[in-house]
Amino acid sequence: MNSFEFFNPVRIIFGMGKIAELPKYISKDHKVLVTYGGGSIKENGIYDQVFDALKGYSVFEFGGIEANPKYETLMKAVQLIRKEKIDFVLAVGGGSVLDGTKFIVAAVPFKGNEWDILAKHLPIKEALPFGAVLTLAATGSEMNSGGVISKTETKEKLAFGSPLLFPKFSILDPATTYSLPLNQVANGVVDSFVHVTEQYLTYPTNSPIQDRMAEGILKTLIEEGPKVLSNPRDFDVRANLMWSATMALNGLISCGVPTDWATHMIGHELTAFHGLSHGVTLAIILPSLLRIMIDDKEVKLAQYAERVWDIKSGTTREKALAAIDKTEVFFQSMGIKTKLTGYGVGAENFSKIIKRFEDRGWVGLGERRSVTPDKVLEILKNSL
Ligand code: NZQ
Ligand code: ZN
């Protein structure tokens, strides 16, 4: 096992009806801004639950944060906070609202061009405190300190993070996810799944606890994912999916092990250029990446085959290949097409993606830095 430091201060408040407990976690002395997305919370009653709980507070609101949150929109919230001297933000939504809020709270006290937090990874020295009410199980943003923001003007999608950007608390009521369209639920299952594989399908480092936790999350997603499609109002299934998503990306399973993240980096470009949902991009790229990078990942892939998919016969290579096929079929069984052509996307932007990676100095992604621009192109071509 490699050396590591683990820090995660997020208070998780999990269960049905927990939004009503908001006043326990936000002092009445704060001026609060509630941030949210395109309006789903107004249709499913979550908006009312939040504002009922915040009666007696000084509350402002900022709606309209898009899926794949846009810098241009978020800067309007930054201006509102500066003007009104707001000192606490409550994000109510999915990963996009949470990520957008992380950017907002970092940008408010930032001196200089706020886009440089993303473009130049300038250090975040200060941030407003914020909490979250999660409405979509997928990103793990509720218990981590990172985010991903897009810029409309340049079609860029960039990640950022800081230990100052952990939520003070996150309320996870699985019932909030009942109103999600099933394709969003499926995207969330795939996103959680790929968060685990990014931290697990690398090379062995004799880290059995991390491996078995990762395998446990993957098996849970494989078991519970299809259930949600046939029985969307099953609270236990929603709860298991929500907790799986949180556990997949709260830092625990990456302790002491190598991590990959190349699928995410390539996927972000497909969102930036084509607007594909995050989960969809991962379902397209992961199977292709695993096939192209199989020499690097064969040992862990065979372990994955045996322990997660119960594939016991064949050579190491045969098991690895069979497990990749099973993974792709699982994504498809969640109703997600796993080829770019299924979304009307061709090779038109492949050379731009490669150029971007080269311009950013990303000449070797993945756990061994072996996902070179040539490999990225091969992965993209095999995703068509
Ligand atoms: O905007 P509203 O109206 O709320 O609608 C949203 C949005 O259209 C809707 N939705 C959310 N909760 C709902 C609901 N509709 C009905 N009922 C509910 N309860 O779902 C749509 C998608 O929401 P979004 O927040 O975009 O989805 P998700 O949670 O998958 O977040 C995706 C974003 O997170 C980033 C992605 O890149 C993408 O920008 N990620 C963040 C990560 C992190 N912070 O650690 C890691 C991930 O790998 C990912 O990159
Ligand atoms: Zn993701």
Short mmCIF file of N, CA and C and ligand atoms in Angstrom, two decimals, residues 191 195 264 278 282, ligand 2:
data_model
loop_
_atom_site.label_atom_id
_atom_site.label_comp_id
_atom_site.label_asym_id
_atom_site.label_seq_id
_atom_site.Cartn_x
_atom_site.Cartn_y
_atom_site.Cartn_z
N ASP A 191 -22.00 6.69 -13.42
CA ASP A 191 -20.99 7.61 -12.89
C ASP A 191 -20.36 7.02 -11.62
N HIS A 195 -16.51 5.92 -11.12
CA HIS A 195 -15.65 6.48 -10.06
C HIS A 195 -14.89 5.36 -9.37
N HIS A 264 -12.52 9.81 -17.23
CA HIS A 264 -13.18 11.08 -16.91
C HIS A 264 -12.64 12.24 -17.76
N HIS A 278 -22.67 13.55 -18.48
CA HIS A 278 -21.42 13.02 -17.92
C HIS A 278 -21.43 11.49 -17.88
N LEU A 282 -18.99 8.44 -19.89
CA LEU A 282 -18.20 7.41 -19.21
C LEU A 282 -18.57 6.02 -19.72
ZN ZN B 2 -17.91 11.13 -12.75
#
